[in-house]
CSV table of C-alpha atoms in Angstrom, one decimal:
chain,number,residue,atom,x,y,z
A,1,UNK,CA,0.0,0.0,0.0
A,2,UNK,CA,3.2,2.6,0.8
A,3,UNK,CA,4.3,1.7,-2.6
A,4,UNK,CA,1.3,3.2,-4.3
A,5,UNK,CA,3.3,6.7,-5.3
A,6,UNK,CA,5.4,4.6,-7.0
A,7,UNK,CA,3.3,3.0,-8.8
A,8,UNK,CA,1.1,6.0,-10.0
A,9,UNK,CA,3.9,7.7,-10.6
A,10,UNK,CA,5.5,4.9,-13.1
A,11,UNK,CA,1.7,4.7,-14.7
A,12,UNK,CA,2.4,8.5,-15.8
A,13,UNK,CA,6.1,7.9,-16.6
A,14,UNK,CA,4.4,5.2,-19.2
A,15,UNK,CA,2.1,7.3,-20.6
A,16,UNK,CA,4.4,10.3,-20.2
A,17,UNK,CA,7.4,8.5,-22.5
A,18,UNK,CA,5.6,5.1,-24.4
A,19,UNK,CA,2.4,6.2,-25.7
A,20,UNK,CA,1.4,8.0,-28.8
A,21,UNK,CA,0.5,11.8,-27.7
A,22,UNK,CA,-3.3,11.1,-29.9
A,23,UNK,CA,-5.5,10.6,-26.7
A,24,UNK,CA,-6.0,13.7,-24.4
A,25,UNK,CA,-6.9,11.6,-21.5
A,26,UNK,CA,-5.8,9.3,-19.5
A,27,UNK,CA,-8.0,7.1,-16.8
A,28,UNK,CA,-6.5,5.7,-14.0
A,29,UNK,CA,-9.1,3.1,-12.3
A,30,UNK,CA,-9.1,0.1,-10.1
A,31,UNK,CA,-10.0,-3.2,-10.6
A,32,UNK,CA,-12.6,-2.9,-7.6
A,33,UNK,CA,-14.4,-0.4,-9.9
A,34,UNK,CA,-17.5,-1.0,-11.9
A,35,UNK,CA,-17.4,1.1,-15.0
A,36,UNK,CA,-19.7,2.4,-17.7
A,37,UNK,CA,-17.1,3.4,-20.3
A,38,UNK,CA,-20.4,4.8,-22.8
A,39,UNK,CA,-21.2,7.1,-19.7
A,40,UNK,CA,-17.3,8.1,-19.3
A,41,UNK,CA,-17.0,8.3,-22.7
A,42,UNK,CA,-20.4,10.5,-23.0
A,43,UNK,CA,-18.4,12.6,-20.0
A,44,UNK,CA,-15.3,13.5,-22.0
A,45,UNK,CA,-17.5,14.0,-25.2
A,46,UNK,CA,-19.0,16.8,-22.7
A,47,UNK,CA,-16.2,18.9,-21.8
A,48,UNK,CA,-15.9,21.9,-22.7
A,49,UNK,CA,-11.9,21.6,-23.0
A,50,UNK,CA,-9.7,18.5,-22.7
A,51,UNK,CA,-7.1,20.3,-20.8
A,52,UNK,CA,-5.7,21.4,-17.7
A,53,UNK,CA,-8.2,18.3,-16.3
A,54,UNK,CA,-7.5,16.5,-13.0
A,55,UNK,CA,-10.9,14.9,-12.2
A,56,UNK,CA,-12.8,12.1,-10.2
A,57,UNK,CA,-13.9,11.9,-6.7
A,58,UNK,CA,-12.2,14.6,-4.3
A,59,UNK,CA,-11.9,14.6,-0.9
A,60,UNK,CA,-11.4,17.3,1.5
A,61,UNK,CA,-9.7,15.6,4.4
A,62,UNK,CA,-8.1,16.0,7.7
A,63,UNK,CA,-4.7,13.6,8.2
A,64,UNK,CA,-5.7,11.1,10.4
A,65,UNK,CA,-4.0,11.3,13.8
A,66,UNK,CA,-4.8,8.1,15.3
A,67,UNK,CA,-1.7,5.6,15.4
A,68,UNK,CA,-3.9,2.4,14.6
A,69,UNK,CA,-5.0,4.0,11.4
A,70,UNK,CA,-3.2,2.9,8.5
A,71,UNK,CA,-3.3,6.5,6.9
A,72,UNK,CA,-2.0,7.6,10.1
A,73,UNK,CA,0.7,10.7,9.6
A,74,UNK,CA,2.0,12.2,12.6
A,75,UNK,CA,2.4,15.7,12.7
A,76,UNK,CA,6.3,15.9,12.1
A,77,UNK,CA,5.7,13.5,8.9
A,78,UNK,CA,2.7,16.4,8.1
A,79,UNK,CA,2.2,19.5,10.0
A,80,UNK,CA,-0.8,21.1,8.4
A,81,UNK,CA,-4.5,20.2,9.5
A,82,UNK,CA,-6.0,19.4,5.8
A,83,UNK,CA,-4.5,18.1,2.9
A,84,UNK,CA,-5.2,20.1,-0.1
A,85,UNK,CA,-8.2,18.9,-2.6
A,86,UNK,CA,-7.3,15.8,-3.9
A,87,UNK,CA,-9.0,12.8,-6.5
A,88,UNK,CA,-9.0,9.4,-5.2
A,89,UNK,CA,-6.7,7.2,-7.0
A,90,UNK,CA,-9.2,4.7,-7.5
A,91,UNK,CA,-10.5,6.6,-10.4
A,92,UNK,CA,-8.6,9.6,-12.2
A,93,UNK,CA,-9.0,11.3,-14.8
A,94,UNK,CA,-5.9,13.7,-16.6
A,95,UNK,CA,-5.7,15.5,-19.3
A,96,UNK,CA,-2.8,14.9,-21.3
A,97,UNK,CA,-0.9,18.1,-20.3
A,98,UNK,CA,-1.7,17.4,-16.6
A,99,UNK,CA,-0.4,13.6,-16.9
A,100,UNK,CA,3.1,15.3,-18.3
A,101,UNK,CA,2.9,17.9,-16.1
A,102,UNK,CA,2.4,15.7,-13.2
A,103,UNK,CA,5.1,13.5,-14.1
A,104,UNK,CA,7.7,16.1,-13.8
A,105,UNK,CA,6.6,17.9,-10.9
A,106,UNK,CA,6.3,14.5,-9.1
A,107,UNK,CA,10.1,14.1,-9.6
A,108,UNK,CA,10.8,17.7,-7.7
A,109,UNK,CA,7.7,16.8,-5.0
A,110,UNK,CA,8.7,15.0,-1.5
A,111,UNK,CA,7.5,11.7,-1.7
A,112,UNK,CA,4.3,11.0,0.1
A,113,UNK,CA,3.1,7.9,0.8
A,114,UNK,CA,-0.5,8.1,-0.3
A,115,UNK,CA,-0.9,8.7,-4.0
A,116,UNK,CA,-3.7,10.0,-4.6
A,117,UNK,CA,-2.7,13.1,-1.4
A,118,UNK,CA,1.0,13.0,-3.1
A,119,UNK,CA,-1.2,14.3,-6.4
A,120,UNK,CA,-3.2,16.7,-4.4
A,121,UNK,CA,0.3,17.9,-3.3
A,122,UNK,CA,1.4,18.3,-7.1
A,123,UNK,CA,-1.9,20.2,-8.5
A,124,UNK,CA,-2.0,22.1,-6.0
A,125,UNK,CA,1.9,23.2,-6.8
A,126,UNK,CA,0.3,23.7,-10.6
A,127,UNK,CA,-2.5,25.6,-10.0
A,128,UNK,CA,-4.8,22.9,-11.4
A,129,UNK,CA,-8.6,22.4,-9.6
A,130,UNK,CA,-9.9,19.3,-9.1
A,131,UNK,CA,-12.6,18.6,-10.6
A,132,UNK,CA,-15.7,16.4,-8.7
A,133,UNK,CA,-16.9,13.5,-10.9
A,134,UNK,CA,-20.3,13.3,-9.0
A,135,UNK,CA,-21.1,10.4,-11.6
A,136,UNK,CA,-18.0,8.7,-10.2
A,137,UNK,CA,-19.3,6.8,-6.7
A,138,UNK,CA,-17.1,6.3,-3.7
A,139,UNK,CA,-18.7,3.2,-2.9
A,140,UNK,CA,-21.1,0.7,-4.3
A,141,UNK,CA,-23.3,0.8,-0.9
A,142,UNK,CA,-24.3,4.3,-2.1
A,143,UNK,CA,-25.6,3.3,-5.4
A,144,UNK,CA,-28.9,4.6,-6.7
A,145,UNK,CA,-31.7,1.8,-6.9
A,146,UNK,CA,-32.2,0.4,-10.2
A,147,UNK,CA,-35.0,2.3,-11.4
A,148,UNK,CA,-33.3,5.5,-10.1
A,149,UNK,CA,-33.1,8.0,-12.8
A,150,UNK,CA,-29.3,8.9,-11.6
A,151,UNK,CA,-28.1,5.6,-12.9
A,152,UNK,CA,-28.3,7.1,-16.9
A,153,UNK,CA,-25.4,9.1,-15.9
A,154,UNK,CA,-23.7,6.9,-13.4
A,155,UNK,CA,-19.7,6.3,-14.9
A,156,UNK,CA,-18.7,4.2,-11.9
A,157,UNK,CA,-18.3,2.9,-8.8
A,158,UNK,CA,-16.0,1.7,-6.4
A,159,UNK,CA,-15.3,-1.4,-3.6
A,160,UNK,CA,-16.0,-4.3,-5.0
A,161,UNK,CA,-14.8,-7.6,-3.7
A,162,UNK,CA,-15.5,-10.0,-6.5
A,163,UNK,CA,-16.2,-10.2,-9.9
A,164,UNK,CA,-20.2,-11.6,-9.2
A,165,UNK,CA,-20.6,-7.9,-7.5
A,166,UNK,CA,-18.9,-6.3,-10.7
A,167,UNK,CA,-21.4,-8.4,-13.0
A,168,UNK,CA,-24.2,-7.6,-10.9
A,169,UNK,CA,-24.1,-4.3,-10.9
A,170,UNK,CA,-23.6,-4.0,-14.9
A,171,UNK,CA,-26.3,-5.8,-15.6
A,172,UNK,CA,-28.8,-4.6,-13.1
A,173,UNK,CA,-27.3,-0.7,-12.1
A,174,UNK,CA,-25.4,0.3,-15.3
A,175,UNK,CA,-27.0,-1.2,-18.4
A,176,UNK,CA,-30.6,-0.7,-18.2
């Protein structure tokens, strides 16, 4: 889980130096995520520009203080009482410029051990928002009901142990 930085970082480095410049964006996600690519897709066709995006769920968080937690950070490892806006891993979307941008910055950034803060760290350094996703869900407990008319814009949603949960969800939630 500490390694995570790493590994986000890398996944930019990749996109950064092996992949054809043609797509402007670039979606992190999970394997715990369901995901309606017509709905993402239907998203980016949406936007009004495809750059200077950073976008998903974002959290406005407190570091956690309590030693047991495994996000724990003690306040010599971080001194301030929020973190700065940040997307959850899980699920990010970048613009190409930002995924560039990004991957340089991250090489003159202190390491952090929680990507997805370490990010927050490095947009916030850029000057780029974050952008809420409200389509994106945090967690499949908080998915609409099936006839709920937020699911025709639903892109995705996170926490899923198995791939019968995953299934489920496509063919009741997602695909109507």
């Amino acid at each position: 889980y500490q390694n995570n930085t790493y590994k986000m970082t890398m996944g930019l480095r990749y996109m950064t130096e092996m992949c054809d410049s043609g797509s402007n964006f670039t979606f992190f996600i999970d394997g715990d995520y369901a995901l309606n690519i017509v709905n993402l897709l239907t998203y980016l066709h949406n936007l009004r520009s495809h750059e200077n995006f950073y976008g998903g769920k974002m959290w406005f968080t407190r570091p956690l203080r309590q030693k047991f937690d495994k996000h724990y950070r003690s306040l010599e490892q971080y001194p301030y009482a929020y973190y700065p806006p940040f997307i959850a891993a899980g699920a990010m979307l970048l613009s190409e410029d930002v995924v560039k941008r990004f991957y340089i910055l991250s090489h003159y950034t202190k390491y952090f051990p929680f990507d997805d803060v370490f990010f927050g760290f490095i947009a916030k350094k850029l000057d780029v928002t974050a952008v809420q996703m409200s389509d994106l869900l945090p967690s499949y407990f908080n998915i609409p009901q099936k006839d709920d008319i937020r699911n025709l814009h639903l892109i995705g949603s996170h926490r899923f142990g198995h791939l019968d949960e995953v299934e489920f969800i496509y063919n009741k939630l997602l695909y109507l």
